[in-house]
Every structure is written in C-alpha cells, then in structure tokens.
Amino acid sequence: MDHYYHRNHLPRFGEIGEGGKELADAFFAYYNKVFEDGALSAREKALIALAVAHALQCPYCIDAHTTSALEHGSDLEQMTEAVHVACALRGGASLVHGIQMADQAKRLSM
Amino acid sequence: MTVATDFIALDTLAPAANGPRATSSMAWRGTPLVEPREQFRVLNAAETRGGPTGTGHFDSDLAASGWPALRPETLEVVQLNLGKLCNMTCRHCHVDAGPDRTEENMDQATAEACLDLIIRTRPRVVDLTGGAPELNPHFEYLIEECVARGIHVMDRCNLTILLARRFTHLPQWFAERGVEVVCSLPHYRQLKTDAQRGTGAYRKSLLALTRLNEAGYGFGDPRRVLTLVTNPVGAYLSGRQSSLEREWKAALLSNHSVRFDRLLTLNNIPMSRFLEWLLETGQVTSYLDRLLAAFNPATIAGLMCRSTLSVSWDGYLYDCDFNQQLDMVMDLNGRNAHVGDFDLQAWRQHTIRTGRHCYGCTAGAGSSCGGAIS
C-alpha cells in the first residue's frame, strides 16, 4: 500500500462490516434511510451531500455524491451552485474570524 | 420505402438552421460500430466480475436468480418501429436514427400486415416508435385503425417534430383520438437536454409541451395523457421515478407553466450511439460494472420483453426494440419470425433472446419502455 487513498475503497466500503457487522449494518441502514424522500426530496439531499463532501474534501464522498446528484436529476449548474455554497461557508468561516483578529489588534494597538 | 424529407430539410437540415443535432448517425459516418456484431464484440470484451455469478453472462445471472429460461407472460403491447428517419440526432440514440435514414421506413403492405396482427391478437396497447414515427406516411392511418377498434395508442414523440411544418396539427389531432403522447425529455432544465439532443432542443421541446397543454394534455384527463420519458445524460443510472416526477412537475410548472401527467425513467442501454460514446470516453467497462453492481432480480418478472412484441419497419419480429436494432430477430420455432406469420401460441412458448445489453433493463429499479419496473 503506497498511497493513503485508493479508488477501489469506495466500492469496498461495505467490507468495514468484517470488523464489526452490527455497527456497520446499523450505519448503512441509517445512511440509506437519511437519503430517502422526506420533508426534503432525495435530489435536495443529494445536493446537500455534495456540498458537504466538498467541505470535508473527501474524494470518496465527492465521487459517490456527484454520481448520486446526477442520478437524482441535478445538472452541472445546480451542482456547481451547491459547491459554491460549501465554498462560501468555508470562506465565511475563515473571514468571520477576522472580527476577532480586528478586535484584538485594536485592543493591542494604540 | 424511402420517405421524402423536404419538409425536414427546410426546418432542420439547412446549413443555416439551428435544428437539434447533437451528433450525426453512425450509418452516415460509416463507423464499424454501426454493425451489431461489432457492438457485441466491444461489449463482450469488457472484463467485469459483478452480478450474481460474477461471469457477466446475462443468462447465467438470470438462472442464478431463479429464472432458468426467460419466456413471455401475456402479450400486452405491440410496438411498431415505423422507421429510422428522425428530424433529430440525439447522442444516446439506440436506433442510430437521423435525417439521413430515409430508406428504412415501413411501407403500406407491412403496415397492413401489422394491423392484421393487431386485430388478431388484441393487445392492450399499440406503441408507435421510430425514429420519429410521425414522419412515416402511414402514421395517422395506423392510429385511426387502432383507435376505431378501441385500442390504446401511444406515440413516442421527440417533441420538436410537433413544431415542424405538416405536423403542427398533431396535438389537437391526438387529443381528438385519445392518443397518449410519450415524449422524450432528458431533463427539466436546458443544460442536459441540449447536451443530449442538440442546441435548441430544450426551447423547442418546451414550446411543443405548451402546445400539448393547450390541446388539453397534462391535466389528468385519461384520454389526453402526457407522459415524459427521461434517459440519463451520461454513464449513470436513472433516479427514482416517483421522486423525480414530483420535482419535475413542480419545476416545469413554476418555471414554464407546463404540466404533464407522469414521468418514466429509463436506463441507457450500452449499444449503438451510446456505446460509441462510452467507447470514445473509455467507460465501457465502468458502465457495465455499474449496471452489474445494480443488478436487481426483482425486475426480471416485469421485463418488457415478457409482454411486448416489437415489429421492425420491414415487418420482422423481435423481443424488444433494443434487440431489433441489434438484428436479434425473435426465434420462433427456429426461423426468423415475420409479422405475416405470427403465431401467438408459439410466441408464448418461445425463449427470449438476451445479451449483455440486457443488463441495462435489470439495473436499479429496472428499465423498460414503461419506465421503472420495481
């Protein structure tokens, strides 16, 4: 194993059950339930998942949820807007700390 | 028979026209992949280990799922493919249809033989497809004859043809006869629609849908049913039919004031122009893997080949329109079955012909001309 990330780990995700079947089964049942139509549509949930995948910068999640978003009927424009939401949140999360910086800078400065 | 295309030429083929053309036909380009045996060579060469048996052999996976032989159930649908002529050239077309396919179109003698078969077998539905079936000169005659006998008729319509000269009367004409209009629309927004069907296809499709709404289609009237059909625009599977239908209805209504009655989701079958695209983009194996990973035995009982008789422009019989385009003529008593000598009893007992392309119909929720299966 000469890399930390392997493409085939995604289709092999289910093998996590080898070290603990009960928790894996519970997790995957929960996971699949989360993405069913509910108060939000399956398509809306797939777009949220896509945005979160980019916030987490998880290549497996990006791979899986890009396919899922397409299958659930989103197009590239809608998916790109979802990624911008993640980007805006990540950027905003950095930028809003600038107020802390400014307050402290002002306190320390004459 | 050869069909005149001057009216198409004016509308979509002239160099200055921006008609919906996403590609050109493989027949026009003379690519080797136009031959079914070349398509099977490509598809069967892909190494895949998914599915119940891990062999990538469709009949073995059927057998492992409790279906040692695939046989018909009840004949419900007679699907007539009136020809390969079409005003559009969509990238995924399994018929390799296009404006250049003027020669392979049903003649009157074959149309009469089809009517004889329909009258003898009394299917629940007569399903007209192509190409653009409206371009066949016997299209309206076939509909009149079926409707007069109380048989439900479906027209598989590409939408844009309804805007071409000579066909603008069709929405009202269909409405007066209770014809169900089954329209191809890959997505409720422009980007994917134009990518699959050609620039301008989305705008024209929405205009045609508006005309159908004006004729009373899409408002829940069982005599004016407007059905939309979506194929994925790429190498992925169709989403959940009921979920997509809700979203499409809301989006088309709020964005365009367009209504429709139901949405059917289809998978892309790895053949013809879609296979060509998979081959060019190096995705034949990964797409087959995706289909096999999603192999769903619950779809087998409802496969359309168990209830459909598919007839080609020249009157030969097939288990489905995909087999038809792959030259897999139905095997009835060891001879090539033709519309003139169809025997319902023999049909009930015959074995349906299959190949690797069939994994497209058993993936996920399944796929058929009637949409998702399970």
Short mmCIF file of C-alpha atoms in Angstrom, two decimals:
data_model
loop_
_atom_site.label_atom_id
_atom_site.label_comp_id
_atom_site.label_asym_id
_atom_site.label_seq_id
_atom_site.Cartn_x
_atom_site.Cartn_y
_atom_site.Cartn_z
CA MET A 1 0.00 0.00 0.00
CA ASP A 2 1.92 3.00 -1.29
CA HIS A 3 -0.95 5.54 -1.19
CA TYR A 4 -3.35 6.62 1.52
CA TYR A 5 -6.25 6.99 -0.93
CA HIS A 6 -7.41 4.14 -3.18
CA ARG A 7 -10.25 4.43 -5.70
CA ASN A 8 -11.45 0.89 -5.02
CA HIS A 9 -12.02 1.65 -1.33
CA LEU A 10 -15.35 3.21 -2.27
CA PRO A 11 -16.92 0.06 -3.81
CA ARG A 12 -15.31 -1.90 -0.94
CA PHE A 13 -16.87 0.35 1.72
CA GLY A 14 -19.17 -2.49 2.82
CA GLU A 15 -16.13 -4.54 3.92
CA ILE A 16 -15.95 -2.34 7.03
CA GLY A 17 -18.50 -4.83 8.41
CA GLU A 18 -15.78 -7.51 8.67
CA GLY A 19 -14.50 -5.93 11.87
CA GLY A 20 -17.94 -5.28 13.35
CA LYS A 21 -21.05 -6.30 11.46
CA GLU A 22 -23.68 -4.96 13.81
CA LEU A 23 -22.42 -1.37 13.79
CA ALA A 24 -21.81 -1.45 10.05
CA ASP A 25 -25.31 -2.75 9.35
CA ALA A 26 -26.78 -0.09 11.62
CA PHE A 27 -24.72 2.63 9.96
CA PHE A 28 -25.61 1.64 6.39
CA ALA A 29 -29.29 1.23 7.24
CA TYR A 30 -29.26 4.70 8.79
CA TYR A 31 -27.26 6.12 5.89
CA ASN A 32 -29.71 4.80 3.28
CA LYS A 33 -32.69 5.99 5.32
CA VAL A 34 -31.25 9.51 5.52
CA PHE A 35 -31.27 9.85 1.73
CA GLU A 36 -34.87 8.77 1.16
CA ASP A 37 -37.55 11.24 0.13
CA GLY A 38 -38.87 13.03 3.19
CA ALA A 39 -39.56 16.65 4.03
CA LEU A 40 -36.66 17.21 1.63
CA SER A 41 -36.57 15.44 -1.74
CA ALA A 42 -33.90 12.85 -2.49
CA ARG A 43 -32.48 15.29 -5.04
CA GLU A 44 -32.17 18.09 -2.47
CA LYS A 45 -30.47 15.71 -0.04
CA ALA A 46 -28.05 14.57 -2.75
CA LEU A 47 -27.09 18.22 -3.36
CA ILE A 48 -26.55 18.84 0.37
CA ALA A 49 -24.37 15.73 0.48
CA LEU A 50 -22.39 17.01 -2.50
CA ALA A 51 -21.78 20.36 -0.78
CA VAL A 52 -20.76 18.69 2.49
CA ALA A 53 -18.44 16.34 0.57
CA HIS A 54 -16.59 19.41 -0.71
CA ALA A 55 -16.48 21.00 2.72
CA LEU A 56 -14.99 17.74 4.06
CA GLN A 57 -12.78 17.46 0.95
CA CYS A 58 -13.43 13.72 0.96
CA PRO A 59 -12.65 12.27 -2.51
CA TYR A 60 -14.77 9.18 -1.88
CA CYS A 61 -17.75 11.35 -0.93
CA ILE A 62 -17.25 13.62 -3.95
CA ASP A 63 -17.11 10.60 -6.27
CA ALA A 64 -20.20 8.95 -4.76
CA HIS A 65 -22.34 12.05 -4.40
CA THR A 66 -21.50 13.50 -7.84
CA THR A 67 -22.94 10.32 -9.34
CA SER A 68 -25.82 10.41 -6.89
CA ALA A 69 -26.63 14.05 -7.65
CA LEU A 70 -26.69 13.29 -11.40
CA GLU A 71 -28.85 10.21 -10.88
CA HIS A 72 -31.26 12.18 -8.77
CA GLY A 73 -31.76 14.61 -11.61
CA SER A 74 -29.47 17.57 -10.94
CA ASP A 75 -27.43 19.18 -13.68
CA LEU A 76 -23.93 20.71 -13.65
CA GLU A 77 -25.22 24.24 -12.98
CA GLN A 78 -27.16 23.13 -9.92
CA MET A 79 -24.26 21.01 -8.66
CA THR A 80 -21.76 23.84 -9.16
CA GLU A 81 -24.00 26.17 -7.13
CA ALA A 82 -24.06 23.57 -4.35
CA VAL A 83 -20.24 23.50 -4.31
CA HIS A 84 -20.22 27.30 -4.13
CA VAL A 85 -22.41 27.09 -1.04
CA ALA A 86 -19.75 24.88 0.58
CA CYS A 87 -17.05 27.28 -0.62
CA ALA A 88 -18.92 30.30 0.75
CA LEU A 89 -19.36 28.63 4.12
CA ARG A 90 -15.70 27.64 4.31
CA GLY A 91 -14.59 31.11 3.20
CA GLY A 92 -17.04 32.81 5.53
CA ALA A 93 -15.92 30.63 8.41
CA SER A 94 -12.38 31.95 7.94
CA LEU A 95 -13.37 35.51 7.26
CA VAL A 96 -15.70 35.94 10.22
CA HIS A 97 -12.72 35.21 12.50
CA GLY A 98 -11.30 38.41 11.10
CA ILE A 99 -13.51 40.28 13.55
CA GLN A 100 -11.74 38.51 16.42
CA MET A 101 -8.45 39.48 14.78
CA ALA A 102 -9.53 43.09 14.37
CA ASP A 103 -10.86 43.38 17.95
CA GLN A 104 -7.63 42.00 19.38
CA ALA A 105 -5.48 44.08 17.06
CA LYS A 106 -7.35 47.21 18.13
CA ARG A 107 -7.03 46.29 21.80
CA LEU A 108 -3.30 45.81 21.47
CA SER A 109 -2.71 48.82 19.32
CA MET A 110 -2.52 52.49 20.18
CA MET B 1 -39.60 2.61 -48.57
CA THR B 2 -37.92 5.98 -48.98
CA VAL B 3 -39.61 8.93 -47.31
CA ALA B 4 -39.41 12.45 -48.70
CA THR B 5 -37.68 14.81 -46.31
CA ASP B 6 -38.03 18.19 -47.98
CA PHE B 7 -40.05 19.50 -45.05
CA ILE B 8 -37.34 18.39 -42.62
CA ALA B 9 -34.68 19.92 -44.76
CA LEU B 10 -36.39 23.27 -44.58
CA ASP B 11 -36.77 23.13 -40.86
CA THR B 12 -33.66 21.47 -39.55
CA LEU B 13 -31.19 20.35 -42.19
CA ALA B 14 -30.40 23.62 -43.97
CA PRO B 15 -26.89 24.79 -43.07
CA ALA B 16 -28.23 28.00 -41.56
CA ALA B 17 -30.81 26.22 -39.42
CA ASN B 18 -30.05 25.61 -35.76
CA GLY B 19 -32.05 22.38 -35.62
CA PRO B 20 -31.46 19.97 -32.76
CA ARG B 21 -28.50 17.87 -33.84
CA ALA B 22 -26.18 16.66 -31.09
CA THR B 23 -24.22 14.38 -33.42
CA SER B 24 -24.61 12.56 -36.76
CA SER B 25 -25.70 8.97 -37.33
CA MET B 26 -23.08 6.22 -37.29
CA ALA B 27 -24.60 4.99 -40.57
CA TRP B 28 -23.86 8.41 -42.11
CA ARG B 29 -20.28 8.32 -40.84
CA GLY B 30 -19.79 4.68 -41.82
CA THR B 31 -18.20 3.76 -38.48
CA PRO B 32 -17.57 0.00 -37.99
CA LEU B 33 -19.54 0.12 -34.73
CA VAL B 34 -22.73 0.51 -36.77
CA GLU B 35 -22.64 -3.30 -37.15
CA PRO B 36 -24.33 -5.16 -34.27
CA ARG B 37 -21.62 -7.82 -34.23
CA GLU B 38 -19.01 -5.11 -33.67
CA GLN B 39 -21.12 -3.71 -30.82
CA PHE B 40 -21.28 -7.16 -29.20
CA ARG B 41 -17.53 -7.62 -29.70
CA VAL B 42 -16.88 -4.39 -27.76
CA LEU B 43 -19.42 -5.16 -25.05
CA ASN B 44 -18.39 -8.78 -24.56
CA ALA B 45 -14.69 -7.88 -24.45
CA ALA B 46 -15.21 -5.83 -21.27
CA GLU B 47 -13.97 -7.71 -18.22
CA THR B 48 -16.45 -7.48 -15.40
CA ARG B 49 -16.97 -9.54 -12.26
CA GLY B 50 -20.18 -8.07 -10.89
CA GLY B 51 -23.63 -9.60 -10.77
CA PRO B 52 -24.87 -12.77 -9.03
CA THR B 53 -22.47 -15.15 -10.80
CA GLY B 54 -19.58 -12.79 -11.46
CA THR B 55 -19.47 -14.03 -15.06
CA GLY B 56 -21.06 -11.07 -16.86
CA HIS B 57 -23.17 -13.67 -18.65
CA PHE B 58 -26.79 -12.44 -18.58
CA ASP B 59 -28.49 -15.84 -18.88
CA SER B 60 -26.33 -17.24 -16.07
CA ASP B 61 -27.30 -14.32 -13.83
CA LEU B 62 -30.97 -14.91 -14.70
CA ALA B 63 -30.61 -18.61 -13.86
CA ALA B 64 -28.88 -17.78 -10.57
CA SER B 65 -31.84 -15.52 -9.77
CA GLY B 66 -34.37 -18.30 -10.28
CA TRP B 67 -35.09 -17.81 -13.99
CA PRO B 68 -33.57 -20.76 -15.90
CA ALA B 69 -35.35 -19.58 -19.09
CA LEU B 70 -36.81 -16.21 -19.94
CA ARG B 71 -40.24 -16.64 -21.51
CA PRO B 72 -43.16 -14.30 -22.22
CA GLU B 73 -46.12 -13.84 -19.94
CA THR B 74 -49.11 -12.07 -21.59
CA LEU B 75 -48.99 -10.09 -24.81
CA GLU B 76 -49.95 -6.57 -23.79
CA VAL B 77 -48.02 -4.26 -26.08
CA VAL B 78 -47.39 -4.37 -29.81
CA GLN B 79 -44.65 -1.87 -30.51
CA LEU B 80 -44.24 -0.84 -34.14
CA ASN B 81 -40.99 0.81 -35.12
CA LEU B 82 -42.09 2.75 -38.19
CA GLY B 83 -38.55 3.59 -39.31
CA LYS B 84 -35.21 5.15 -38.55
CA LEU B 85 -35.95 8.57 -40.03
CA CYS B 86 -35.83 11.39 -37.48
CA ASN B 87 -35.53 15.17 -37.60
CA MET B 88 -33.14 14.97 -34.62
CA THR B 89 -29.82 13.20 -33.99
CA CYS B 90 -29.51 12.63 -30.24
CA ARG B 91 -26.22 11.43 -28.82
CA HIS B 92 -27.60 8.39 -26.99
CA CYS B 93 -29.99 7.11 -29.70
CA HIS B 94 -30.14 3.29 -29.70
CA VAL B 95 -31.77 3.31 -33.16
CA ASP B 96 -28.98 5.38 -34.77
CA ALA B 97 -31.81 7.46 -36.19
CA GLY B 98 -31.38 10.74 -38.04
CA PRO B 99 -32.46 12.86 -41.00
CA ASP B 100 -30.25 10.76 -43.31
CA ARG B 101 -32.12 7.50 -42.57
CA THR B 102 -34.67 7.94 -45.35
CA GLU B 103 -34.69 4.38 -46.69
CA GLU B 104 -35.59 2.17 -43.73
CA ASN B 105 -39.26 3.07 -43.25
CA MET B 106 -42.40 0.95 -43.08
CA ASP B 107 -44.35 0.62 -46.35
CA GLN B 108 -48.10 0.24 -46.71
CA ALA B 109 -48.09 -3.55 -47.17
CA THR B 110 -46.18 -4.01 -43.90
CA ALA B 111 -48.43 -1.51 -42.13
CA GLU B 112 -51.47 -3.55 -43.26
CA ALA B 113 -49.83 -6.76 -42.03
CA CYS B 114 -49.20 -5.08 -38.66
CA LEU B 115 -52.86 -4.09 -38.46
CA ASP B 116 -53.91 -7.67 -39.22
CA LEU B 117 -51.68 -8.89 -36.39
CA ILE B 118 -53.08 -6.25 -34.02
CA ILE B 119 -56.66 -7.18 -34.85
CA ARG B 120 -55.88 -10.88 -34.36
CA THR B 121 -54.03 -10.51 -31.04
CA ARG B 122 -55.91 -7.57 -29.46
CA PRO B 123 -53.06 -6.09 -27.39
CA ARG B 124 -53.90 -3.58 -24.66
CA VAL B 125 -51.57 -1.01 -26.22
CA VAL B 126 -50.17 -0.22 -29.63
CA ASP B 127 -46.93 1.68 -29.17
CA LEU B 128 -45.59 3.64 -32.15
CA THR B 129 -41.91 4.46 -32.19
CA GLY B 130 -39.06 5.21 -34.59
CA GLY B 131 -37.07 7.40 -35.43
CA ALA B 132 -39.78 9.99 -35.35
CA PRO B 133 -42.82 7.79 -36.13
CA GLU B 134 -44.80 10.85 -37.23
CA LEU B 135 -42.59 11.05 -40.34
CA ASN B 136 -43.94 7.78 -41.70
CA PRO B 137 -46.73 8.37 -44.27
CA HIS B 138 -48.88 5.62 -42.68
CA PHE B 139 -48.64 7.02 -39.14
CA GLU B 140 -52.08 8.63 -38.99
CA TYR B 141 -53.73 5.72 -40.83
CA LEU B 142 -52.36 3.21 -38.31
CA ILE B 143 -53.62 5.31 -35.41
CA GLU B 144 -57.08 5.74 -36.94
CA GLU B 145 -57.43 1.99 -37.48
CA CYS B 146 -56.35 1.13 -33.91
CA VAL B 147 -58.46 3.84 -32.27
CA ALA B 148 -61.51 2.71 -34.28
CA ARG B 149 -61.09 -0.70 -32.64
CA GLY B 150 -60.79 0.71 -29.13
CA ILE B 151 -57.06 0.01 -28.77
CA HIS B 152 -55.00 2.45 -26.71
CA VAL B 153 -52.30 4.07 -28.86
CA MET B 154 -49.05 5.60 -27.62
CA ASP B 155 -46.95 7.87 -29.81
CA ARG B 156 -43.29 8.04 -28.79
CA CYS B 157 -42.68 11.64 -29.72
CA ASN B 158 -39.45 13.64 -29.76
CA LEU B 159 -41.48 16.86 -29.18
CA THR B 160 -39.61 19.02 -31.69
CA ILE B 161 -41.36 17.30 -34.62
CA LEU B 162 -44.62 18.86 -33.43
CA LEU B 163 -43.23 22.25 -34.45
CA ALA B 164 -42.22 21.16 -37.97
CA ARG B 165 -44.43 22.13 -40.89
CA ARG B 166 -47.04 19.45 -41.70
CA PHE B 167 -47.16 18.30 -38.07
CA THR B 168 -48.41 21.32 -36.13
CA HIS B 169 -51.96 19.90 -36.24
CA LEU B 170 -50.94 16.79 -34.32
CA PRO B 171 -51.56 17.91 -30.70
CA GLN B 172 -55.23 18.61 -31.48
CA TRP B 173 -55.46 15.56 -33.78
CA PHE B 174 -54.08 13.32 -30.99
CA ALA B 175 -56.46 14.87 -28.46
CA GLU B 176 -59.49 14.09 -30.61
CA ARG B 177 -58.45 10.42 -30.75
CA GLY B 178 -57.27 9.92 -27.17
CA VAL B 179 -53.70 9.11 -28.24
CA GLU B 180 -51.24 9.04 -25.34
CA VAL B 181 -48.23 11.18 -26.17
CA VAL B 182 -45.00 9.83 -24.70
CA CYS B 183 -42.32 12.47 -25.05
CA SER B 184 -38.57 12.28 -24.66
CA LEU B 185 -37.15 14.97 -22.39
CA PRO B 186 -33.90 14.11 -20.60
CA HIS B 187 -34.15 16.93 -18.06
CA TYR B 188 -36.45 19.72 -16.94
CA ARG B 189 -33.67 22.26 -17.48
CA GLN B 190 -31.76 23.27 -20.60
CA LEU B 191 -28.17 22.16 -19.95
CA LYS B 192 -28.60 18.38 -20.03
CA THR B 193 -31.43 18.49 -22.57
CA ASP B 194 -29.39 20.33 -25.19
CA ALA B 195 -26.28 18.26 -24.40
CA GLN B 196 -28.13 15.05 -25.32
CA ARG B 197 -30.47 16.28 -28.05
CA GLY B 198 -28.74 19.27 -29.67
CA THR B 199 -28.70 23.03 -29.25
CA GLY B 200 -32.18 24.48 -29.25
CA ALA B 201 -33.87 21.16 -28.38
CA TYR B 202 -34.90 22.41 -24.94
CA ARG B 203 -36.54 25.59 -26.19
CA LYS B 204 -38.42 23.71 -28.92
CA SER B 205 -39.42 20.91 -26.53
CA LEU B 206 -40.93 23.38 -24.05
CA LEU B 207 -42.81 25.08 -26.87
CA ALA B 208 -44.19 21.72 -28.03
CA LEU B 209 -45.22 20.84 -24.46
CA THR B 210 -47.09 24.14 -24.27
CA ARG B 211 -48.95 23.21 -27.47
CA LEU B 212 -49.87 19.83 -25.96
CA ASN B 213 -51.12 21.57 -22.79
CA GLU B 214 -53.23 23.87 -25.00
CA ALA B 215 -54.77 20.75 -26.60
CA GLY B 216 -55.78 19.51 -23.15
CA TYR B 217 -52.83 17.22 -22.45
CA GLY B 218 -51.24 17.05 -18.99
CA PHE B 219 -54.28 17.81 -16.83
CA GLY B 220 -55.09 14.28 -15.62
CA ASP B 221 -57.61 13.51 -18.39
CA PRO B 222 -57.23 9.76 -19.13
CA ARG B 223 -57.98 10.44 -22.81
CA ARG B 224 -55.24 13.07 -23.04
CA VAL B 225 -52.29 11.58 -21.21
CA LEU B 226 -48.98 13.41 -21.50
CA THR B 227 -46.09 11.22 -20.43
CA LEU B 228 -42.47 12.35 -20.27
CA VAL B 229 -39.55 9.96 -20.60
CA THR B 230 -36.06 10.68 -19.27
CA ASN B 231 -32.77 8.92 -20.01
CA PRO B 232 -29.65 9.81 -18.01
CA VAL B 233 -27.39 12.18 -19.95
CA GLY B 234 -24.29 10.10 -19.37
CA ALA B 235 -22.87 6.93 -17.83
CA TYR B 236 -25.02 6.76 -14.72
CA LEU B 237 -28.37 5.20 -13.84
CA SER B 238 -31.82 6.71 -13.68
CA GLY B 239 -33.00 8.13 -10.38
CA ARG B 240 -36.14 7.14 -8.51
CA GLN B 241 -39.10 7.62 -10.84
CA SER B 242 -41.64 8.82 -8.26
CA SER B 243 -39.20 11.24 -6.64
CA LEU B 244 -38.12 12.73 -9.97
CA GLU B 245 -41.72 13.04 -11.13
CA ARG B 246 -42.63 15.22 -8.14
CA GLU B 247 -39.65 17.50 -8.71
CA TRP B 248 -40.18 17.77 -12.46
CA LYS B 249 -43.85 18.61 -12.06
CA ALA B 250 -43.08 21.40 -9.60
CA ALA B 251 -40.17 22.76 -11.64
CA LEU B 252 -41.87 22.72 -15.06
CA LEU B 253 -44.98 24.32 -13.61
CA SER B 254 -43.18 27.12 -11.76
CA ASN B 255 -40.54 27.79 -14.45
CA HIS B 256 -42.63 27.36 -17.61
CA SER B 257 -46.29 26.87 -16.60
CA VAL B 258 -46.06 23.43 -18.27
CA ARG B 259 -47.97 20.43 -16.93
CA PHE B 260 -47.63 16.71 -17.59
CA ASP B 261 -49.20 13.55 -16.20
CA ARG B 262 -46.38 11.12 -15.49
CA LEU B 263 -42.65 10.65 -15.81
CA LEU B 264 -40.94 7.43 -16.91
CA THR B 265 -37.27 6.83 -16.11
CA LEU B 266 -35.16 4.68 -18.46
CA ASN B 267 -31.59 3.49 -18.26
CA ASN B 268 -29.30 3.86 -21.24
CA ILE B 269 -28.65 0.53 -22.93
CA PRO B 270 -24.97 0.03 -23.86
CA MET B 271 -25.41 -0.15 -27.63
CA SER B 272 -25.40 1.96 -30.78
CA ARG B 273 -24.52 5.66 -30.31
CA PHE B 274 -24.48 5.46 -26.51
CA LEU B 275 -21.96 2.59 -26.74
CA GLU B 276 -19.94 4.66 -29.20
CA TRP B 277 -19.77 7.47 -26.64
CA LEU B 278 -18.80 5.01 -23.86
CA LEU B 279 -16.06 3.63 -26.09
CA GLU B 280 -14.71 7.06 -27.02
CA THR B 281 -14.60 8.13 -23.37
CA GLY B 282 -13.13 4.85 -22.08
CA GLN B 283 -16.17 3.98 -19.96
CA VAL B 284 -17.46 0.70 -21.44
CA THR B 285 -16.19 -1.45 -18.55
CA SER B 286 -17.07 1.01 -15.79
CA TYR B 287 -20.61 1.44 -17.14
CA LEU B 288 -21.07 -2.32 -17.38
CA ASP B 289 -19.72 -2.62 -13.81
CA ARG B 290 -22.28 -0.03 -12.72
CA LEU B 291 -25.13 -1.96 -14.37
CA LEU B 292 -23.97 -5.26 -12.88
CA ALA B 293 -23.49 -3.79 -9.41
CA ALA B 294 -27.10 -2.62 -9.58
CA PHE B 295 -28.43 -5.95 -10.95
CA ASN B 296 -31.85 -6.36 -9.36
CA PRO B 297 -33.59 -9.77 -9.65
CA ALA B 298 -36.90 -8.12 -8.67
CA THR B 299 -37.01 -6.50 -12.12
CA ILE B 300 -37.00 -9.79 -14.08
CA ALA B 301 -40.69 -10.66 -13.78
CA GLY B 302 -41.68 -7.26 -15.16
CA LEU B 303 -39.20 -7.02 -18.04
CA MET B 304 -40.95 -5.59 -21.08
CA CYS B 305 -39.79 -8.42 -23.34
CA ARG B 306 -42.19 -10.67 -21.42
CA SER B 307 -45.22 -8.65 -22.55
CA THR B 308 -44.11 -6.86 -25.73
CA LEU B 309 -43.93 -7.76 -29.36
CA SER B 310 -41.60 -5.48 -31.29
CA VAL B 311 -42.04 -5.12 -35.07
CA SER B 312 -39.46 -3.51 -37.33
CA TRP B 313 -40.06 -1.25 -40.35
CA ASP B 314 -39.67 -4.30 -42.62
CA GLY B 315 -42.01 -6.49 -40.60
CA TYR B 316 -39.64 -8.73 -38.66
CA LEU B 317 -40.46 -9.58 -35.04
CA TYR B 318 -38.26 -9.02 -32.02
CA ASP B 319 -38.45 -9.35 -28.23
CA CYS B 320 -37.82 -5.61 -27.79
CA ASP B 321 -36.73 -2.54 -29.72
CA PHE B 322 -33.14 -2.95 -28.50
CA ASN B 323 -32.92 -6.48 -29.89
CA GLN B 324 -34.47 -5.10 -33.07
CA GLN B 325 -31.65 -2.59 -33.53
CA LEU B 326 -29.13 -5.35 -32.76
CA ASP B 327 -30.59 -7.59 -35.52
CA MET B 328 -31.58 -10.24 -32.94
CA VAL B 329 -34.71 -11.49 -34.72
CA MET B 330 -37.14 -13.38 -32.49
CA ASP B 331 -36.58 -17.11 -32.55
CA LEU B 332 -39.98 -18.73 -33.19
CA ASN B 333 -39.62 -22.42 -33.99
CA GLY B 334 -36.10 -21.91 -35.26
CA ARG B 335 -36.92 -19.45 -38.03
CA ASN B 336 -36.88 -15.67 -38.40
CA ALA B 337 -40.30 -14.53 -37.27
CA HIS B 338 -42.23 -12.16 -39.57
CA VAL B 339 -45.38 -10.17 -38.92
CA GLY B 340 -47.31 -12.07 -41.60
CA ASP B 341 -46.95 -15.45 -39.91
CA PHE B 342 -47.08 -14.56 -36.21
CA ASP B 343 -48.37 -17.36 -34.02
CA LEU B 344 -49.45 -16.30 -30.51
CA GLN B 345 -49.17 -19.84 -29.14
CA ALA B 346 -45.60 -20.22 -30.40
CA TRP B 347 -44.78 -16.76 -29.02
CA ARG B 348 -45.93 -17.76 -25.53
CA GLN B 349 -43.55 -20.71 -25.55
CA HIS B 350 -40.53 -19.17 -27.22
CA THR B 351 -37.33 -18.26 -25.38
CA ILE B 352 -36.50 -14.55 -25.28
CA ARG B 353 -33.12 -13.71 -26.81
CA THR B 354 -30.71 -11.93 -24.49
CA GLY B 355 -27.23 -10.47 -24.41
CA ARG B 356 -25.07 -8.24 -22.26
CA HIS B 357 -27.07 -5.18 -23.31
CA CYS B 358 -29.96 -6.65 -21.26
CA TYR B 359 -28.21 -5.61 -18.03
CA GLY B 360 -29.48 -2.11 -18.83
CA CYS B 361 -33.06 -3.26 -18.14
CA THR B 362 -32.30 -5.12 -14.88
CA ALA B 363 -30.25 -2.37 -13.19
CA GLY B 364 -31.54 -0.47 -10.19
CA ALA B 365 -35.29 -0.07 -10.26
CA GLY B 366 -35.19 -1.61 -13.73
CA SER B 367 -35.93 -0.03 -17.07
CA SER B 368 -38.50 -0.65 -19.75
CA CYS B 369 -40.48 1.25 -22.33
CA GLY B 370 -42.93 1.69 -19.45
CA GLY B 371 -40.26 3.17 -17.20
CA ALA B 372 -39.04 1.76 -13.88
CA ILE B 373 -40.13 -1.80 -13.10
CA SER B 374 -39.82 -2.46 -9.36
#
